[in-house]
Short mmCIF file of C-alpha atoms in Angstrom, two decimals:
data_model
loop_
_atom_site.label_atom_id
_atom_site.label_comp_id
_atom_site.label_asym_id
_atom_site.label_seq_id
_atom_site.Cartn_x
_atom_site.Cartn_y
_atom_site.Cartn_z
CA MET A 1 0.00 0.00 0.00
CA LYS A 2 2.79 2.43 0.86
CA ARG A 3 4.39 1.71 -2.49
CA ALA A 4 1.08 2.41 -4.17
CA ILE A 5 0.80 5.80 -2.51
CA LEU A 6 4.35 6.74 -3.40
CA GLY A 7 4.54 5.00 -6.75
CA SER A 8 2.68 7.74 -8.57
CA PHE A 9 5.50 10.14 -7.75
CA ALA A 10 8.18 7.92 -9.22
CA ASN A 11 7.81 9.12 -12.80
CA LEU A 12 7.70 12.81 -11.93
CA THR A 13 10.92 14.70 -12.18
CA MET A 14 12.21 16.28 -9.01
CA PRO A 15 15.26 18.32 -8.00
CA ASP A 16 18.45 16.46 -7.24
CA LEU A 17 17.79 14.33 -4.15
CA ASN A 18 21.31 14.81 -2.81
CA VAL A 19 20.70 18.53 -2.70
CA MET A 20 17.16 18.12 -1.34
CA ASN A 21 18.22 15.92 1.54
CA ASP A 22 20.84 18.43 2.60
CA GLU A 23 19.31 20.11 5.62
CA GLY A 24 22.15 22.66 5.89
CA LEU A 25 21.74 26.33 5.08
CA SER A 26 24.09 26.38 2.12
CA ALA A 27 23.54 28.87 -0.68
CA ALA A 28 22.11 26.11 -2.90
CA ARG A 29 19.74 24.96 -0.17
CA LEU A 30 18.57 28.50 0.58
CA ARG A 31 17.96 29.20 -3.11
CA ILE A 32 15.86 26.04 -3.49
CA GLU A 33 13.82 26.81 -0.37
CA LEU A 34 13.11 30.42 -1.39
CA LEU A 35 12.14 29.55 -4.96
CA SER A 36 9.97 26.72 -3.71
CA GLY A 37 8.27 29.16 -1.34
CA LEU A 38 7.68 31.60 -4.20
CA THR A 39 6.09 28.85 -6.29
CA VAL A 40 3.79 27.84 -3.45
CA ALA A 41 2.81 31.48 -2.79
CA LEU A 42 1.72 31.92 -6.40
CA ALA A 43 -0.34 28.72 -6.23
CA LEU A 44 -1.93 29.80 -2.93
CA ILE A 45 -3.53 32.98 -4.29
CA PRO A 46 -6.33 31.60 -6.49
CA GLU A 47 -7.07 28.86 -3.94
CA ALA A 48 -7.39 31.32 -1.05
CA VAL A 49 -9.56 33.69 -3.09
CA ALA A 50 -11.82 30.90 -4.35
CA PHE A 51 -12.28 29.39 -0.89
CA ALA A 52 -13.07 32.83 0.54
CA PHE A 53 -15.89 33.15 -1.98
CA VAL A 54 -17.10 29.67 -1.07
CA ALA A 55 -17.22 30.64 2.61
CA GLY A 56 -19.03 33.88 1.77
CA VAL A 57 -16.33 36.29 2.95
CA HIS A 58 -14.08 38.92 1.35
CA PRO A 59 -11.08 37.54 -0.58
CA LEU A 60 -8.67 39.22 1.85
CA VAL A 61 -10.15 37.11 4.66
CA GLY A 62 -8.95 34.02 2.80
CA LEU A 63 -5.58 35.56 1.92
CA TYR A 64 -4.92 36.64 5.51
CA ALA A 65 -5.73 33.10 6.64
CA ALA A 66 -3.32 31.67 4.08
CA PHE A 67 -0.60 34.04 5.30
CA LEU A 68 -1.08 33.62 9.06
CA VAL A 69 -1.85 29.91 9.16
CA GLY A 70 0.91 29.20 6.67
CA LEU A 71 3.49 31.25 8.59
CA ILE A 72 2.75 29.92 12.07
CA THR A 73 2.54 26.26 11.06
CA ALA A 74 5.75 26.62 9.04
CA VAL A 75 7.54 27.90 12.14
CA ILE A 76 6.23 25.48 14.78
CA GLY A 77 4.50 22.70 12.82
CA GLY A 78 5.22 19.01 13.19
CA ARG A 79 6.65 18.43 9.73
CA PRO A 80 8.91 20.76 7.72
CA GLY A 81 7.78 20.87 4.10
CA MET A 82 4.05 21.04 4.84
CA ILE A 83 2.04 24.02 3.62
CA SER A 84 -1.12 25.21 5.38
CA GLY A 85 -3.73 27.79 4.48
CA ALA A 86 -7.41 28.34 3.75
CA THR A 87 -8.98 25.14 2.42
CA GLY A 88 -12.19 24.14 0.72
CA ALA A 89 -12.94 21.41 3.27
CA LEU A 90 -13.34 24.10 5.93
CA ALA A 91 -14.95 26.69 3.66
CA VAL A 92 -17.97 24.52 2.84
CA VAL A 93 -18.72 24.26 6.58
CA MET A 94 -18.23 27.98 7.21
CA VAL A 95 -20.64 29.21 4.56
CA ALA A 96 -23.78 28.39 6.58
CA LEU A 97 -22.43 30.15 9.69
CA VAL A 98 -21.48 33.28 7.76
CA ALA A 99 -24.83 33.39 5.95
CA GLN A 100 -26.83 33.14 9.18
CA HIS A 101 -24.73 35.12 11.68
CA GLY A 102 -22.08 37.15 9.84
CA VAL A 103 -18.32 37.13 9.50
CA GLU A 104 -17.59 38.18 13.12
CA TYR A 105 -19.13 34.94 14.33
CA LEU A 106 -16.80 33.15 11.92
CA PHE A 107 -13.79 34.82 13.54
CA ALA A 108 -15.00 33.79 17.00
CA THR A 109 -15.56 30.25 15.73
CA VAL A 110 -12.03 30.08 14.32
CA VAL A 111 -10.59 31.20 17.68
CA LEU A 112 -12.50 28.47 19.52
CA MET A 113 -11.57 25.98 16.82
CA GLY A 114 -7.91 26.76 17.45
CA ILE A 115 -8.30 26.33 21.19
CA LEU A 116 -9.86 22.90 20.67
CA GLN A 117 -7.01 21.89 18.38
CA ILE A 118 -4.44 23.02 20.95
CA PHE A 119 -6.24 20.92 23.56
CA ALA A 120 -6.14 17.91 21.21
CA GLY A 121 -2.41 18.41 20.75
CA VAL A 122 -1.72 18.77 24.48
CA MET A 123 -3.70 15.58 25.10
CA GLN A 124 -1.62 13.92 22.35
CA TRP A 125 -4.70 12.82 20.46
CA GLY A 126 -2.80 13.23 17.22
CA LYS A 127 -1.31 9.77 17.75
CA PHE A 128 -4.70 8.24 16.95
CA ILE A 129 -4.10 9.05 13.28
CA ARG A 130 -2.10 5.83 13.25
CA LEU A 131 -5.45 4.01 13.46
CA VAL A 132 -6.17 5.09 9.89
CA PRO A 133 -5.58 1.96 7.74
CA HIS A 134 -3.61 2.11 4.50
CA PRO A 135 -6.69 1.47 2.31
CA VAL A 136 -8.26 4.58 3.87
CA MET A 137 -5.06 6.54 3.26
CA LEU A 138 -5.04 5.35 -0.34
CA GLY A 139 -8.66 6.39 -0.82
CA PHE A 140 -7.92 9.75 0.81
CA VAL A 141 -5.06 10.41 -1.62
CA ASN A 142 -7.05 9.41 -4.70
CA GLY A 143 -10.19 11.23 -3.60
CA LEU A 144 -8.31 14.40 -2.83
CA ALA A 145 -6.58 14.26 -6.22
CA ILE A 146 -9.99 14.10 -7.89
CA VAL A 147 -11.27 16.97 -5.73
CA ILE A 148 -8.26 19.12 -6.69
CA PHE A 149 -8.87 18.30 -10.36
CA LEU A 150 -12.57 19.19 -10.19
CA ALA A 151 -11.78 22.45 -8.37
CA GLN A 152 -9.57 23.53 -11.29
CA LEU A 153 -12.38 23.05 -13.79
CA THR A 154 -14.16 26.12 -12.40
CA GLN A 155 -11.32 28.22 -13.85
CA PHE A 156 -12.64 27.35 -17.31
CA LYS A 157 -15.66 29.61 -16.77
CA VAL A 158 -16.11 33.18 -17.88
CA PRO A 159 -14.58 35.42 -15.17
CA GLY A 160 -16.34 38.31 -13.56
CA THR A 161 -19.50 36.53 -12.39
CA MET A 162 -18.13 35.06 -9.20
CA GLU A 163 -20.45 35.52 -6.22
CA ILE A 164 -19.65 35.37 -2.54
CA GLY A 165 -21.13 32.27 -0.98
CA GLY A 166 -21.44 30.65 -4.37
CA HIS A 167 -20.34 27.25 -3.09
CA GLY A 168 -17.30 27.23 -5.31
CA ALA A 169 -18.95 28.43 -8.49
CA VAL A 170 -16.17 30.51 -10.03
CA GLY A 171 -17.65 32.35 -12.97
CA GLY A 172 -20.83 31.66 -14.89
CA GLU A 173 -20.83 30.37 -18.47
CA TRP A 174 -18.22 27.86 -19.59
CA LEU A 175 -15.53 29.05 -21.97
CA SER A 176 -15.99 27.95 -25.58
CA GLY A 177 -14.44 28.44 -28.96
CA THR A 178 -11.13 30.29 -29.22
CA PRO A 179 -10.94 31.30 -25.51
CA LEU A 180 -11.33 27.65 -24.47
CA ILE A 181 -8.73 26.46 -26.99
CA THR A 182 -6.31 29.17 -25.85
CA MET A 183 -6.87 28.27 -22.19
CA LEU A 184 -6.31 24.58 -22.84
CA GLY A 185 -3.22 25.32 -24.89
CA LEU A 186 -1.68 27.40 -22.10
CA VAL A 187 -2.51 24.72 -19.52
CA ALA A 188 -0.83 22.10 -21.72
CA LEU A 189 2.16 24.39 -22.24
CA THR A 190 2.55 24.84 -18.48
CA MET A 191 2.37 21.09 -17.88
CA GLY A 192 4.87 20.45 -20.65
CA ILE A 193 7.33 22.96 -19.19
CA ILE A 194 7.01 21.40 -15.73
CA TYR A 195 7.70 17.96 -17.22
CA ILE A 196 10.62 18.98 -19.45
CA MET A 197 12.28 21.73 -17.40
CA PRO A 198 14.12 19.46 -14.91
CA ARG A 199 15.76 17.69 -17.86
CA VAL A 200 17.16 21.03 -19.02
CA THR A 201 18.10 22.73 -15.76
CA LYS A 202 17.41 22.48 -12.04
CA ILE A 203 18.32 26.08 -11.25
CA ILE A 204 14.70 26.98 -10.54
CA PRO A 205 11.74 24.75 -9.63
CA ALA A 206 9.86 23.49 -12.67
CA PRO A 207 6.43 24.78 -11.51
CA LEU A 208 7.84 28.27 -11.06
CA ALA A 209 9.41 28.10 -14.51
CA GLY A 210 6.07 27.04 -15.97
CA ILE A 211 4.23 29.92 -14.34
CA GLY A 212 6.87 32.45 -15.37
CA ILE A 213 7.19 31.36 -19.01
CA VAL A 214 3.45 31.11 -19.63
CA ALA A 215 2.86 34.47 -17.93
CA ALA A 216 5.53 36.03 -20.16
CA VAL A 217 3.88 34.55 -23.27
CA VAL A 218 0.43 35.84 -22.28
CA ILE A 219 1.65 39.32 -21.36
CA GLY A 220 4.05 39.56 -24.30
CA PHE A 221 1.46 38.61 -26.91
CA GLY A 222 -1.39 40.36 -25.13
CA LEU A 223 -3.56 37.23 -25.04
CA ASP A 224 -7.07 37.73 -23.74
CA VAL A 225 -7.32 34.94 -21.17
CA PRO A 226 -8.60 34.81 -17.57
CA ARG A 227 -6.07 36.14 -15.08
CA VAL A 228 -5.76 36.22 -11.29
CA GLY A 229 -7.08 39.78 -11.21
CA ASP A 230 -10.30 38.65 -12.89
CA MET A 231 -11.20 36.67 -9.79
CA ALA A 232 -10.80 39.55 -7.33
CA SER A 233 -8.32 42.21 -6.33
CA ILE A 234 -5.75 40.90 -3.86
CA LYS A 235 -4.51 44.35 -2.86
CA GLY A 236 -4.71 45.09 0.86
CA GLY A 237 -2.86 46.13 3.99
CA LEU A 238 -1.49 44.31 6.98
CA PRO A 239 -4.04 42.25 8.91
CA SER A 240 -5.10 44.14 12.04
CA PHE A 241 -5.76 42.71 15.49
CA HIS A 242 -9.27 42.90 16.87
CA PHE A 243 -11.49 40.84 19.14
CA PRO A 244 -14.41 39.26 17.27
CA ARG A 245 -17.35 41.60 17.70
CA VAL A 246 -19.78 39.09 19.18
CA GLU A 247 -21.65 39.06 22.45
CA LEU A 248 -19.93 36.97 25.11
CA SER A 249 -22.89 34.87 26.16
CA TRP A 250 -24.15 31.34 26.43
CA GLU A 251 -26.24 31.87 23.30
CA THR A 252 -23.12 32.79 21.31
CA LEU A 253 -21.31 29.70 22.56
CA GLN A 254 -24.25 27.54 21.50
CA ILE A 255 -23.94 28.97 18.00
CA ILE A 256 -20.19 28.71 17.49
CA LEU A 257 -19.32 25.55 19.47
CA PRO A 258 -20.83 22.99 17.04
CA TYR A 259 -19.09 24.67 14.10
CA SER A 260 -15.82 24.88 16.05
CA ILE A 261 -15.86 21.17 16.84
CA ILE A 262 -16.58 20.21 13.22
CA LEU A 263 -13.94 22.59 11.84
CA ALA A 264 -11.35 21.46 14.40
CA ALA A 265 -11.94 17.81 13.54
CA ILE A 266 -11.84 18.35 9.77
CA GLY A 267 -8.74 20.53 10.05
CA LEU A 268 -6.84 18.03 12.18
CA ILE A 269 -7.80 15.02 10.09
CA GLU A 270 -6.71 16.68 6.84
CA SER A 271 -3.54 18.05 8.46
CA LEU A 272 -2.49 14.75 10.03
CA LEU A 273 -3.16 12.76 6.88
CA THR A 274 -1.12 15.29 4.90
CA LEU A 275 1.59 15.02 7.56
CA ASN A 276 1.70 11.26 7.05
CA LEU A 277 1.84 11.60 3.27
CA VAL A 278 4.63 14.20 3.37
CA GLY A 279 6.42 12.01 5.90
CA GLU A 280 6.34 9.06 3.50
CA MET A 281 7.89 11.23 0.78
CA THR A 282 10.58 12.80 2.99
CA ASN A 283 11.29 9.78 5.22
CA LYS A 284 10.25 11.68 8.36
CA ARG A 285 8.23 10.35 11.28
CA GLY A 286 6.40 11.73 14.30
CA GLY A 287 5.20 15.24 14.97
CA ALA A 288 1.45 14.54 15.05
CA SER A 289 0.77 16.16 18.43
CA GLN A 290 3.06 19.07 17.60
CA GLU A 291 1.15 19.61 14.37
CA CYS A 292 -2.14 19.67 16.30
CA VAL A 293 -0.79 22.39 18.59
CA ALA A 294 0.63 24.34 15.64
CA GLN A 295 -2.68 24.23 13.77
CA GLY A 296 -4.47 25.33 16.94
CA VAL A 297 -2.14 28.26 17.61
CA ALA A 298 -2.36 29.31 13.96
CA ASN A 299 -6.15 29.30 13.91
CA THR A 300 -6.46 31.05 17.26
CA VAL A 301 -4.19 33.86 16.09
CA THR A 302 -5.90 34.00 12.68
CA GLY A 303 -9.31 34.47 14.27
CA PHE A 304 -8.02 37.57 16.08
CA PHE A 305 -6.57 38.98 12.85
CA GLY A 306 -9.60 38.64 10.58
CA GLY A 307 -8.75 35.36 8.85
CA MET A 308 -11.06 32.47 8.00
CA GLY A 309 -8.82 29.79 9.50
CA GLY A 310 -7.28 26.87 7.71
CA CYS A 311 -5.36 23.61 7.82
CA ALA A 312 -2.75 21.69 5.85
CA MET A 313 -3.11 21.81 2.05
CA ILE A 314 -2.07 18.63 0.28
CA GLY A 315 -1.87 20.24 -3.15
CA GLN A 316 0.44 23.07 -2.11
CA SER A 317 2.42 20.67 0.11
CA MET A 318 3.03 18.46 -2.92
CA ILE A 319 4.14 21.50 -4.95
CA ASN A 320 6.57 22.43 -2.18
CA VAL A 321 8.01 18.93 -1.83
CA ARG A 322 8.37 18.40 -5.57
CA SER A 323 9.98 21.84 -5.91
CA GLY A 324 12.61 20.82 -3.37
CA GLY A 325 11.27 22.39 -0.16
CA ARG A 326 12.48 20.35 2.78
CA THR A 327 12.96 22.82 5.63
CA ARG A 328 10.81 25.37 7.40
CA ILE A 329 12.32 28.11 5.26
CA ALA A 330 10.13 27.25 2.26
CA GLY A 331 6.88 27.49 4.24
CA ILE A 332 7.96 30.73 5.90
CA ALA A 333 9.03 32.16 2.54
CA ALA A 334 5.69 31.20 0.96
CA ALA A 335 3.77 33.07 3.67
CA LEU A 336 6.00 36.15 3.46
CA PHE A 337 5.85 36.23 -0.34
CA LEU A 338 2.06 36.03 -0.12
CA LEU A 339 1.99 38.99 2.27
CA LEU A 340 4.34 40.89 -0.06
CA PHE A 341 1.98 40.25 -2.96
CA ILE A 342 -0.93 41.63 -0.93
CA LEU A 343 0.93 44.76 0.18
CA VAL A 344 2.94 45.85 -2.87
CA GLY A 345 2.84 43.26 -5.65
CA SER A 346 -0.85 42.88 -6.35
CA SER A 347 -0.73 44.65 -9.74
CA ILE A 348 1.91 42.22 -11.00
CA ILE A 349 0.41 39.05 -9.54
CA GLU A 350 -3.04 39.89 -10.90
CA MET A 351 -1.59 39.72 -14.44
CA ILE A 352 -0.66 36.01 -14.07
CA PRO A 353 -2.91 33.85 -16.26
CA LEU A 354 -5.04 31.35 -14.41
CA ALA A 355 -4.10 28.77 -17.04
CA ALA A 356 -0.55 28.66 -15.67
CA LEU A 357 -1.77 27.97 -12.14
CA VAL A 358 -4.28 25.40 -13.41
CA GLY A 359 -1.45 23.63 -15.23
CA VAL A 360 0.57 23.48 -12.02
CA MET A 361 -2.37 22.04 -10.11
CA PHE A 362 -3.05 19.47 -12.86
CA MET A 363 0.52 18.24 -12.43
CA VAL A 364 -0.17 18.06 -8.69
CA VAL A 365 -3.20 15.88 -9.46
CA ILE A 366 -1.07 13.56 -11.59
CA GLY A 367 1.52 13.34 -8.84
CA THR A 368 -0.99 12.90 -6.02
CA PHE A 369 -3.20 10.17 -7.48
CA ALA A 370 -1.84 6.72 -6.62
CA TRP A 371 -1.97 5.21 -10.09
CA ASN A 372 -0.54 1.90 -8.87
CA SER A 373 -3.69 1.45 -6.80
CA LEU A 374 -5.62 0.72 -10.00
CA THR A 375 -3.67 -2.54 -10.38
CA ILE A 376 -3.24 -3.25 -6.68
CA LEU A 377 -7.02 -3.26 -6.15
CA ARG A 378 -7.18 -6.59 -8.00
CA ARG A 379 -4.59 -8.18 -5.70
CA VAL A 380 -5.51 -6.97 -2.22
CA PRO A 381 -8.32 -8.48 -0.11
CA LEU A 382 -11.78 -7.55 -1.31
CA THR A 383 -12.53 -5.61 1.87
CA ASP A 384 -9.44 -3.42 1.45
CA ALA A 385 -10.31 -2.73 -2.18
CA PHE A 386 -13.87 -1.81 -1.18
CA VAL A 387 -12.65 0.57 1.54
CA THR A 388 -10.26 2.29 -0.88
CA VAL A 389 -12.99 2.87 -3.46
CA LEU A 390 -15.52 3.88 -0.78
CA VAL A 391 -13.24 6.50 0.78
CA THR A 392 -12.42 7.88 -2.67
CA ILE A 393 -16.09 8.26 -3.57
CA VAL A 394 -17.13 9.77 -0.23
CA THR A 395 -14.22 12.22 -0.36
CA VAL A 396 -15.40 13.46 -3.75
CA LEU A 397 -19.12 13.50 -3.02
CA SER A 398 -19.19 14.55 0.61
CA ASP A 399 -16.34 15.54 2.85
CA LEU A 400 -12.82 14.44 3.70
CA ALA A 401 -13.48 13.98 7.42
CA VAL A 402 -16.66 11.99 6.75
CA ALA A 403 -14.80 9.83 4.23
CA VAL A 404 -11.99 9.03 6.67
CA VAL A 405 -14.39 8.24 9.52
CA VAL A 406 -16.49 6.02 7.26
CA GLY A 407 -13.37 4.24 6.02
CA VAL A 408 -12.05 3.64 9.52
CA ILE A 409 -15.44 2.34 10.73
CA VAL A 410 -15.83 -0.03 7.79
CA SER A 411 -12.24 -1.28 8.22
CA ALA A 412 -12.80 -1.78 11.95
CA LEU A 413 -16.03 -3.69 11.38
CA ALA A 414 -14.36 -5.86 8.76
CA TYR A 415 -11.48 -6.56 11.15
CA ALA A 416 -13.90 -7.41 13.97
CA TRP A 417 -15.88 -9.73 11.70
CA ASN A 418 -12.76 -11.54 10.51
CA ASN A 419 -11.55 -12.01 14.09
CA ALA A 420 -15.00 -13.10 15.24
CA ARG A 421 -14.82 -15.99 12.77
CA ARG A 422 -11.39 -17.04 14.08
CA ILE A 423 -12.63 -18.28 17.48
CA HIS A 424 -12.43 -22.06 17.77
CA ALA A 425 -11.13 -24.72 20.16
CA HIS A 426 -8.95 -27.82 20.06
CA GLU A 427 -10.60 -30.47 22.25
CA GLU A 428 -8.65 -33.18 24.09
CA ILE A 429 -9.41 -35.79 26.76
CA ASN A 430 -6.68 -35.83 29.44
CA GLN A 431 -5.29 -38.90 31.22
CA ASP A 432 -7.19 -38.03 34.40
CA GLY A 433 -10.47 -38.09 32.49
CA SER A 434 -10.90 -34.30 32.31
CA LYS A 435 -11.51 -32.54 29.02
CA SER A 436 -9.44 -29.61 27.74
CA TYR A 437 -10.61 -26.87 25.42
CA ARG A 438 -7.61 -25.04 23.95
CA ILE A 439 -9.12 -21.74 22.72
CA GLN A 440 -7.76 -20.23 19.50
CA GLY A 441 -8.45 -16.60 18.56
CA PRO A 442 -9.41 -13.45 20.50
CA LEU A 443 -12.43 -13.46 22.77
CA PHE A 444 -14.33 -10.17 22.42
CA PHE A 445 -17.83 -8.89 21.67
CA GLY A 446 -17.77 -10.22 18.11
CA SER A 447 -16.71 -13.76 19.05
CA SER A 448 -18.44 -14.15 22.43
CA ASP A 449 -21.47 -16.00 21.01
CA GLY A 450 -19.23 -18.32 19.03
CA PHE A 451 -17.18 -18.97 22.18
CA VAL A 452 -20.23 -20.07 24.16
CA GLU A 453 -21.28 -22.41 21.34
CA LEU A 454 -17.94 -24.26 21.52
CA PHE A 455 -18.88 -26.04 24.77
CA THR A 456 -21.15 -29.04 25.44
CA PRO A 457 -21.73 -29.12 29.23
CA ASP A 458 -24.20 -31.99 29.09
CA GLU A 459 -21.77 -34.28 27.26
CA ASP A 460 -18.50 -33.23 28.94
CA PRO A 461 -16.89 -35.00 31.96
CA ASP A 462 -17.08 -33.63 35.50
CA THR A 463 -13.91 -31.54 35.12
CA VAL A 464 -13.31 -29.21 32.16
CA VAL A 465 -10.19 -27.14 31.54
CA VAL A 466 -10.39 -24.01 29.33
CA ASP A 467 -6.90 -23.08 28.15
CA PHE A 468 -6.42 -19.46 26.96
CA ALA A 469 -2.73 -19.81 26.03
CA ASP A 470 -3.57 -18.97 22.40
CA SER A 471 -6.35 -16.51 23.10
CA ARG A 472 -7.03 -13.19 24.83
CA VAL A 473 -9.92 -11.94 26.91
CA VAL A 474 -10.55 -8.45 25.53
CA ASP A 475 -13.71 -6.82 26.88
CA GLN A 476 -16.81 -7.05 29.07
CA SER A 477 -18.63 -9.16 26.49
CA ALA A 478 -15.85 -11.73 26.84
CA LEU A 479 -16.27 -11.77 30.64
CA GLN A 480 -19.98 -12.31 30.26
CA ALA A 481 -19.33 -15.17 27.85
CA ILE A 482 -16.97 -16.83 30.35
CA GLU A 483 -19.56 -16.41 33.12
CA ALA A 484 -22.26 -17.89 30.87
CA VAL A 485 -20.13 -20.97 30.16
CA ALA A 486 -19.23 -21.34 33.84
CA ALA A 487 -22.88 -21.06 34.83
CA LYS A 488 -23.82 -23.84 32.42
CA TYR A 489 -21.24 -26.19 33.92
CA GLU A 490 -22.32 -25.18 37.42
CA GLY A 491 -25.92 -26.01 36.53
CA ALA A 492 -24.75 -29.41 35.31
CA GLY A 493 -22.87 -29.99 38.59
CA LYS A 494 -19.47 -29.90 36.92
CA ARG A 495 -16.20 -28.06 37.60
CA ILE A 496 -14.46 -25.66 35.18
CA GLN A 497 -10.87 -24.36 35.23
CA LEU A 498 -9.44 -21.37 33.33
CA ARG A 499 -5.74 -21.63 32.51
CA HIS A 500 -3.00 -19.50 30.97
CA LEU A 501 -4.72 -16.17 31.19
CA SER A 502 -2.33 -13.45 30.00
CA ARG A 503 -1.51 -10.60 32.36
CA ASP A 504 -3.85 -8.12 30.64
CA CYS A 505 -6.68 -10.69 30.73
CA HIS A 506 -5.80 -11.37 34.36
CA ARG A 507 -6.07 -7.64 35.18
CA LEU A 508 -9.35 -7.33 33.28
CA LEU A 509 -10.96 -10.13 35.28
CA SER A 510 -9.59 -8.73 38.55
CA LYS A 511 -10.86 -5.23 37.78
CA ALA A 512 -14.30 -6.61 37.01
CA GLY A 513 -14.35 -8.33 40.41
CA HIS A 514 -14.46 -11.82 38.97
CA LEU A 515 -10.93 -12.89 39.90
CA MET A 516 -9.35 -13.04 43.36
CA VAL A 517 -5.58 -13.35 42.94
CA ASP A 518 -2.36 -11.61 43.84
CA SER A 519 -1.55 -9.10 41.04
CA GLU A 520 2.11 -10.16 41.08
CA ASP A 521 1.26 -13.83 40.66
CA ASP A 522 2.01 -15.86 37.57
CA PRO A 523 4.48 -13.65 35.68
CA ASP A 524 4.90 -16.36 33.03
CA TYR A 525 1.18 -16.80 32.31
CA ALA A 526 0.97 -20.10 34.23
CA LEU A 527 -2.09 -19.13 36.22
CA ALA A 528 -4.90 -21.64 36.79
CA VAL A 529 -8.30 -20.32 37.85
CA ASN A 530 -11.27 -22.28 39.18
CA TYR A 531 -14.94 -21.39 38.99
CA SER A 532 -16.34 -22.01 42.49
CA VAL A 533 -19.79 -23.54 42.62
CA ARG A 534 -20.08 -22.44 46.25
CA THR A 535 -19.39 -18.72 45.77
CA GLY A 536 -20.24 -18.25 42.13
CA ILE A 537 -17.00 -16.32 41.48
CA LEU A 538 -13.69 -17.11 39.84
CA GLU A 539 -10.95 -17.94 42.33
CA SER A 540 -7.23 -18.48 41.78
CA GLY A 541 -5.65 -21.87 42.06
CA HIS A 542 -2.59 -23.77 40.87
#
């Protein structure tokens, strides 16, 4: 599965790996990091503006979020190389809040969202991302690639009709005729430059070269094609600090808390999955809890500075990694370049054709989609293939967080079902006339009924031994199943022994009050336990 996720990147050209793995601050390393940051900053602009319109807020609200969230997470985040900013996954949740209560409630929600994320990081809940199975991760990658692709299609509409709160509808009528052919030609030219450029020179990142060359062609020949400025003006000042202008009351908390919880969960899930993906590409591990805290601090600060909040962006993170960004410098540079564009460079940036940025994102789609998964699906277990396809579909049709949760639940249920079918016993008659049941497989809620059905109290001898050397008692359902079996033998006037309980099973029985034994007893799992007909409880014995 890991190879499937990474295999799609194998055919894409990248800067020299020896240079990229050099974490030192040499002149070559600094140049790569700064140029990578510039490339990411250019790609961030149309995304931030579009997502601001989706959320129903001014474009600068999205740009400020991209700057602040990107800067703070670059400085203190859990994984150098990741890029964060305003995202569509959060914007589609925000639009209802903004429409009903206004943008100030959004700022208050973002502040509370950040606080919740900080709490999750302090509690080290980020480690639970390891519970996401590889089929879910594969579906997440493929689904997100499709989502990025579909988002770029809106750039093929006539500019100038974009409406705030339009749920991502950039423009009105689709381009046709010569404008469409010109747009497609420029997109193809950008993609071709990105593919060929590394074979010619590695002085500058290929995506940046593609944007620069195509922009020069459009400006030089005066081509009439959609440009960044057609979406909205990005000119503005420094973000200013202010407390969200909302009433501090229980009613306000009731409004913003549900949105804050949903946004915090979506933001952390997308960020941690992106962290894992970037980690696979850069051979880095850990940092989940630190990333939670960084996302929380970034969103808390952003809410006080008039930003819409954000999380990790897989598309821009892939651009950064493929452009050679490996340290925190690239992320910091991207945020600072973005702020520079807002303050003094808006007139230049607004001249960049959208086709160049679409071409860059199309190459991101090609690099993100795990193409090897199309062949692997025929070789993996049917359940894993189903989960991969399911997560991909739900990611496209619904929401990333929902898709991941659904995938994890389905995978967990499939795992529980498979383990439930594993419970069985090897039966043997001992020399003393007793009968032994050697239990195989875990004993938990899914297998408890099957466990009970293994025994035949009416046919068994007076003494029965249940050996758990190859099994584990997992939960309360397992305890109830053991009690049910013991009760049946008690009713038949027969004696039952439990042997080779592991230490965790031993502790579980003791905690439930069913086992009376010294906690330091039986360090080598040689414990024998009797069910007492007199007391009706499990007592220790050797």
